[in-house]
Amino acid sequence: MSAPLRPRPAAPRRAAVAVGSARPGALPRSLTVGVIGAGRVGAVLGAAFSAAGHRVVAATGGSGVNPHRFALLPGIAPSSAAEVARAATDLLLIAVPDDALARVVAALADGGLLHPGQVVAHTSGAHGLAVLDPAEAVGARPLALHPAMTFTGTSDDLGRLAGISYGVTAPADLRPLAARLVADLGGVPEWVGEADRPLYHAALAHGANHLVTLVNEAADRLRDAGVTQPQKVLAPLLRAALENALRYGDDALTGPVSRGDAGTVERHLARLAATAPESVAPYLALARRTADRAIAGGRLAPTDAASLLGVLADTQRRTAA
Ligand SMILES: NC(=O)c1ccc[n+]([C@@H]2O[C@H](COP(=O)([O-])OP(=O)(O)OC[C@H]3O[C@@H](n4cnc5c(N)ncnc54)[C@H](OP(=O)(O)O)[C@@H]3O)[C@@H](O)[C@H]2O)c1
């Protein structure tokens, strides 16, 4: 980002900002779009906006390890942030790493590079509208548009966009436009309040990112047990468990914790401690949370859970000592 900095004009507050051309009715059907950060998400959403009939005219990026992402945006070569912001007269999509977002927005606003009425949207799950305050202060319209999907930055992602949810935070008058943009991408909006963004994102990261760690931990422990094709063993079991959990919630639970089988869990923990001590703490934490949910949901009677909870507490004490 090499946008020249200049003093920011006095900031009108959100309620006082003129709506500008971002009224859905005032914007053309085909929007002129720029992408700041054509990485995994930016390149793919840029390609999806193009496929929906919008005009993606410029993008930044390409200096990282994956310059081939511009292949998703035919006819576009990497430009500077200033060029992209100026060219994107209707919609500027910012898809940079979360921790860079505030700096990028401030540099664009301070550099006088944003247009009044231009929609400035970001794709971060953790951030809401506040990070776009500098853009709104110079008359742009803020939008948080987070695709609830994991991206590889390849054309494979395009096939996964149909029907996904977008965590959207938008000023009330911008909601119709936000809904239209999400529909153009083939998705469905899920409206998230500004204060709820960190919790919304924590839930998704806990589910999707920690699931990856859990699956890989399970595969490693199977290898330790001499299993030659862990993925083959895990795939049908985990797919069924995921499907059942999504369909039946806590009622999908099976296994030793759901039955209060303290002896089995004790043997698990002993073998894990001997083979992969780094797996003991995560196993304990998840077993404890699983037991709490099973008890709360009435699947495990507190009396049947007593020995199991004792095994978990004893192991916790031993590992903490
Ligand atoms: N990856 C996912 O699965 C996913 C899913 C949903 C939402 N998101 C969100 O989407 C946003 C982008 O994530 P991503 O995974 O697409 O990241 P990414 O693949 O690392 O791409 C980031 C892009 O931003 C550019 N960039 C990096 N640092 C910058 C800076 N300081 N100033 C300006 N541009 C910078 C990079 O430029 P170069 O191309 O030159 O390296 C690249 O084009 C994040 O807010 C993330 O939370 C990600």
Coordinates of C-alpha atoms in Angstrom, one line a residue, residues 2-284:
S2 CA 1.7 3.2 -1.1
A3 CA -1.3 5.6 -1.0
P4 CA -0.1 9.1 -0.2
L5 CA -1.3 10.3 3.2
R6 CA -2.9 13.6 3.8
P7 CA -4.8 15.0 6.7
R8 CA -8.2 13.5 7.0
P9 CA -11.1 16.0 6.6
A10 CA -13.3 16.6 9.6
A11 CA -15.4 13.5 10.0
P12 CA -19.1 13.8 9.7
R13 CA -20.7 11.1 11.9
R14 CA -22.4 8.1 10.5
A15 CA -26.0 9.4 10.8
A16 CA -25.1 12.6 9.0
V17 CA -23.4 11.1 6.0
A18 CA -25.2 11.6 2.7
V19 CA -26.4 8.4 1.2
G20 CA -24.9 9.2 -2.2
S21 CA -25.3 6.8 -5.1
A22 CA -25.4 3.7 -2.9
R23 CA -29.2 3.6 -2.8
P24 CA -29.9 0.3 -4.5
G25 CA -32.2 2.0 -6.9
A26 CA -29.6 4.6 -7.8
L27 CA -26.9 2.1 -8.7
P28 CA -26.8 0.5 -12.1
R29 CA -27.6 -3.2 -12.4
S30 CA -24.0 -3.8 -13.5
L31 CA -21.6 -2.3 -10.9
T32 CA -18.1 -1.1 -11.6
V33 CA -16.0 -3.0 -9.0
G34 CA -12.4 -2.9 -7.8
V35 CA -10.7 -5.5 -5.6
I36 CA -8.0 -4.5 -3.1
G37 CA -6.3 -7.8 -2.2
A38 CA -6.8 -10.3 -5.0
G39 CA -5.8 -13.1 -2.7
R40 CA -7.7 -16.3 -1.9
V41 CA -11.0 -14.5 -1.3
G42 CA -10.6 -11.3 -3.3
A43 CA -9.7 -13.1 -6.6
V44 CA -12.6 -15.6 -6.2
L45 CA -15.3 -13.0 -5.3
G46 CA -14.0 -10.8 -8.0
A47 CA -14.5 -13.6 -10.5
A48 CA -17.9 -14.3 -9.1
F49 CA -19.0 -10.7 -9.4
S50 CA -17.8 -10.8 -13.0
A51 CA -19.8 -14.0 -13.7
A52 CA -22.8 -12.2 -12.2
G53 CA -22.5 -9.4 -14.8
H54 CA -20.6 -6.8 -12.9
R55 CA -17.6 -5.0 -14.3
V56 CA -14.5 -5.8 -12.3
V57 CA -12.1 -3.2 -13.6
A58 CA -9.0 -3.3 -11.4
A59 CA -7.3 -5.2 -8.5
T60 CA -4.3 -5.1 -6.3
G61 CA -2.2 -8.0 -5.2
G62 CA -0.1 -10.6 -7.0
S63 CA 3.1 -9.9 -5.1
G64 CA 2.7 -12.9 -2.8
V65 CA 3.4 -16.5 -3.4
N66 CA 0.4 -17.0 -5.7
P67 CA 0.5 -14.5 -8.6
H68 CA -1.6 -17.0 -10.6
R69 CA -4.7 -15.8 -8.8
F70 CA -5.0 -13.1 -11.4
A71 CA -5.9 -15.9 -13.8
L72 CA -9.3 -15.7 -12.2
L73 CA -9.6 -12.1 -13.3
P74 CA -8.9 -12.2 -17.1
G75 CA -7.8 -9.0 -18.6
I76 CA -6.8 -7.5 -15.3
A77 CA -3.2 -6.8 -14.3
P78 CA -2.2 -5.8 -10.7
S79 CA -2.6 -2.1 -10.1
S80 CA -1.9 0.2 -7.2
A81 CA -4.5 0.7 -4.4
A82 CA -4.9 4.3 -5.6
E83 CA -5.7 3.2 -9.1
V84 CA -8.2 0.5 -8.0
A85 CA -10.0 2.8 -5.5
R86 CA -10.4 5.5 -8.2
A87 CA -11.6 3.0 -10.9
A88 CA -14.1 1.2 -8.6
T89 CA -16.7 3.9 -8.8
D90 CA -19.6 1.7 -7.4
L91 CA -18.1 -1.0 -5.2
L92 CA -14.6 -1.3 -3.7
L93 CA -14.1 -4.8 -2.2
I94 CA -11.2 -4.9 0.3
A95 CA -10.0 -8.5 1.0
V96 CA -6.8 -8.0 2.8
P97 CA -5.7 -9.8 6.0
D98 CA -7.7 -8.8 9.1
D99 CA -4.8 -7.1 10.8
A100 CA -4.1 -5.0 7.7
L101 CA -7.6 -3.8 7.1
A102 CA -7.7 -0.7 9.4
R103 CA -4.5 0.6 7.9
V104 CA -5.6 0.0 4.3
V105 CA -9.0 1.7 4.9
A106 CA -7.3 4.7 6.7
A107 CA -4.8 5.1 3.9
L108 CA -7.5 5.1 1.2
A109 CA -9.6 7.7 3.1
D110 CA -6.7 9.9 4.1
G111 CA -5.3 9.7 0.6
G112 CA -8.6 11.2 -0.8
L113 CA -9.0 8.0 -3.0
L114 CA -12.6 7.2 -2.2
H115 CA -15.7 8.5 -3.9
P116 CA -18.8 9.8 -2.1
G117 CA -21.5 7.1 -2.4
Q118 CA -19.0 4.4 -3.3
V119 CA -19.7 1.2 -1.4
V120 CA -16.6 0.1 0.4
A121 CA -17.0 -3.5 1.5
H122 CA -14.6 -5.8 3.4
T123 CA -14.7 -9.6 3.7
S124 CA -13.4 -10.0 7.2
G125 CA -15.6 -12.1 9.6
A126 CA -14.2 -10.5 12.8
H127 CA -14.6 -6.9 11.8
G128 CA -17.9 -5.1 11.4
L129 CA -18.5 -1.5 10.2
A130 CA -16.3 0.3 12.7
V131 CA -13.1 -0.5 10.8
L132 CA -14.7 1.4 7.8
D133 CA -15.3 4.6 9.8
P134 CA -12.6 6.5 8.0
A135 CA -14.2 5.6 4.6
E136 CA -17.6 6.6 5.9
A137 CA -16.2 9.8 7.2
V138 CA -15.3 10.8 3.6
G139 CA -18.8 9.9 2.2
A140 CA -18.3 6.2 1.2
R141 CA -20.9 3.6 2.3
P142 CA -19.6 0.8 4.6
L143 CA -20.4 -2.9 4.2
A144 CA -19.1 -6.0 6.0
L145 CA -19.6 -9.0 3.7
H146 CA -18.1 -12.1 5.0
P147 CA -18.4 -15.4 3.1
A148 CA -18.8 -18.3 5.5
M149 CA -16.6 -20.5 3.4
T150 CA -13.0 -21.6 3.3
F151 CA -11.2 -20.5 0.2
T152 CA -8.2 -21.9 -1.7
G153 CA -8.0 -19.0 -4.2
T154 CA -8.5 -21.3 -7.1
S155 CA -11.4 -21.8 -9.6
D156 CA -12.5 -24.8 -7.4
D157 CA -13.9 -22.2 -4.9
L158 CA -16.3 -20.8 -7.5
G159 CA -18.2 -24.1 -7.5
R160 CA -18.6 -23.9 -3.8
L161 CA -20.2 -20.5 -3.6
A162 CA -23.8 -21.5 -4.5
G163 CA -26.0 -21.4 -1.4
I164 CA -23.3 -20.3 1.1
S165 CA -24.1 -17.8 3.8
Y166 CA -22.6 -14.3 4.1
G167 CA -22.3 -12.7 7.5
V168 CA -23.5 -9.2 6.6
T169 CA -23.3 -6.1 8.7
A170 CA -24.8 -3.0 6.9
P171 CA -26.5 0.3 7.7
A172 CA -30.2 -0.2 7.5
D173 CA -30.6 1.7 4.2
L174 CA -27.8 -0.4 2.6
R175 CA -29.4 -3.8 3.4
P176 CA -31.3 -4.1 0.1
L177 CA -28.1 -3.5 -1.9
A178 CA -26.2 -5.9 0.4
A179 CA -28.9 -8.6 -0.2
R180 CA -28.6 -8.0 -3.9
L181 CA -24.8 -8.4 -3.9
V182 CA -25.0 -11.6 -1.9
A183 CA -27.7 -12.9 -4.2
D184 CA -25.5 -12.1 -7.2
L185 CA -22.8 -14.2 -5.6
G186 CA -25.2 -17.0 -5.3
G187 CA -25.4 -16.7 -1.5
V188 CA -27.8 -16.0 1.3
P189 CA -27.3 -13.1 3.8
E190 CA -27.1 -13.7 7.5
W191 CA -27.5 -10.3 9.2
V192 CA -25.0 -9.9 12.1
G193 CA -25.0 -7.1 14.5
E194 CA -21.9 -4.9 14.9
A195 CA -21.3 -6.0 18.5
D196 CA -21.8 -9.7 17.5
R197 CA -19.1 -9.9 14.8
P198 CA -16.3 -11.2 17.1
L199 CA -18.6 -13.9 18.5
Y200 CA -20.0 -14.8 15.0
H201 CA -16.4 -15.2 13.7
A202 CA -15.2 -17.1 16.8
A203 CA -18.0 -19.6 16.2
L204 CA -17.0 -20.2 12.6
A205 CA -13.3 -20.4 13.4
H206 CA -14.0 -22.8 16.3
G207 CA -16.1 -25.0 14.1
A208 CA -14.2 -24.9 10.8
N209 CA -10.6 -24.2 11.7
H210 CA -10.5 -26.4 14.8
L211 CA -12.2 -29.1 12.9
V212 CA -9.2 -29.3 10.6
T213 CA -6.9 -29.6 13.6
L214 CA -9.2 -32.3 15.2
V215 CA -9.3 -34.3 12.0
N216 CA -5.5 -34.1 11.6
E217 CA -4.9 -35.1 15.2
A218 CA -7.2 -38.1 14.8
A219 CA -5.3 -39.1 11.6
D220 CA -1.9 -38.8 13.4
R221 CA -3.1 -40.9 16.3
L222 CA -4.4 -43.6 13.9
R223 CA -0.9 -43.6 12.2
D224 CA 0.6 -44.1 15.7
A225 CA -1.7 -47.1 16.1
G226 CA -0.4 -48.6 12.9
V227 CA -3.3 -47.7 10.7
T228 CA -2.0 -47.4 7.1
Q229 CA -4.8 -45.3 5.6
P230 CA -6.2 -43.0 8.3
Q231 CA -8.1 -40.9 5.8
K232 CA -9.9 -43.9 4.5
V233 CA -10.9 -45.0 8.0
L234 CA -11.9 -41.5 9.0
A235 CA -13.8 -40.3 5.9
P236 CA -17.1 -42.2 6.2
L237 CA -17.1 -42.0 10.1
L238 CA -16.5 -38.2 10.2
R239 CA -18.8 -37.4 7.3
A240 CA -21.6 -39.3 9.1
A241 CA -20.8 -37.6 12.5
L242 CA -20.8 -34.2 10.8
E243 CA -24.1 -34.8 9.0
N244 CA -25.7 -36.1 12.1
A245 CA -24.5 -33.3 14.3
L246 CA -25.8 -30.7 11.8
R247 CA -29.2 -32.6 11.6
Y248 CA -29.7 -33.7 15.2
G249 CA -27.5 -31.4 17.3
D250 CA -26.3 -32.9 20.6
D251 CA -28.6 -35.9 20.0
A252 CA -26.0 -37.1 17.4
L253 CA -23.5 -37.9 20.1
T254 CA -22.3 -41.5 20.5
G255 CA -19.2 -42.9 22.1
P256 CA -17.8 -43.5 25.6
V257 CA -18.5 -40.1 27.0
S258 CA -22.2 -40.3 26.0
R259 CA -22.4 -43.6 27.8
G260 CA -20.4 -42.6 30.8
D261 CA -17.8 -45.3 30.1
A262 CA -15.2 -44.1 32.5
G263 CA -12.9 -47.1 32.1
T264 CA -12.6 -46.6 28.3
V265 CA -11.9 -42.9 28.6
E266 CA -9.2 -43.7 31.3
R267 CA -7.5 -46.1 28.9
H268 CA -7.7 -43.6 26.1
L269 CA -6.0 -41.0 28.3
A270 CA -3.3 -43.4 29.5
R271 CA -2.3 -44.4 25.9
L272 CA -2.4 -40.8 24.7
A273 CA -0.1 -39.8 27.6
A274 CA 2.4 -42.5 26.6
T275 CA 2.2 -42.0 22.9
A276 CA 1.3 -38.4 22.2
P277 CA 1.2 -36.3 25.4
E278 CA 0.4 -33.2 23.4
S279 CA -3.0 -34.7 22.6
V280 CA -4.0 -35.2 26.2
A281 CA -5.0 -31.6 27.0
P282 CA -7.2 -31.2 23.9
Y283 CA -8.8 -34.6 24.4
L284 CA -9.5 -33.7 28.1

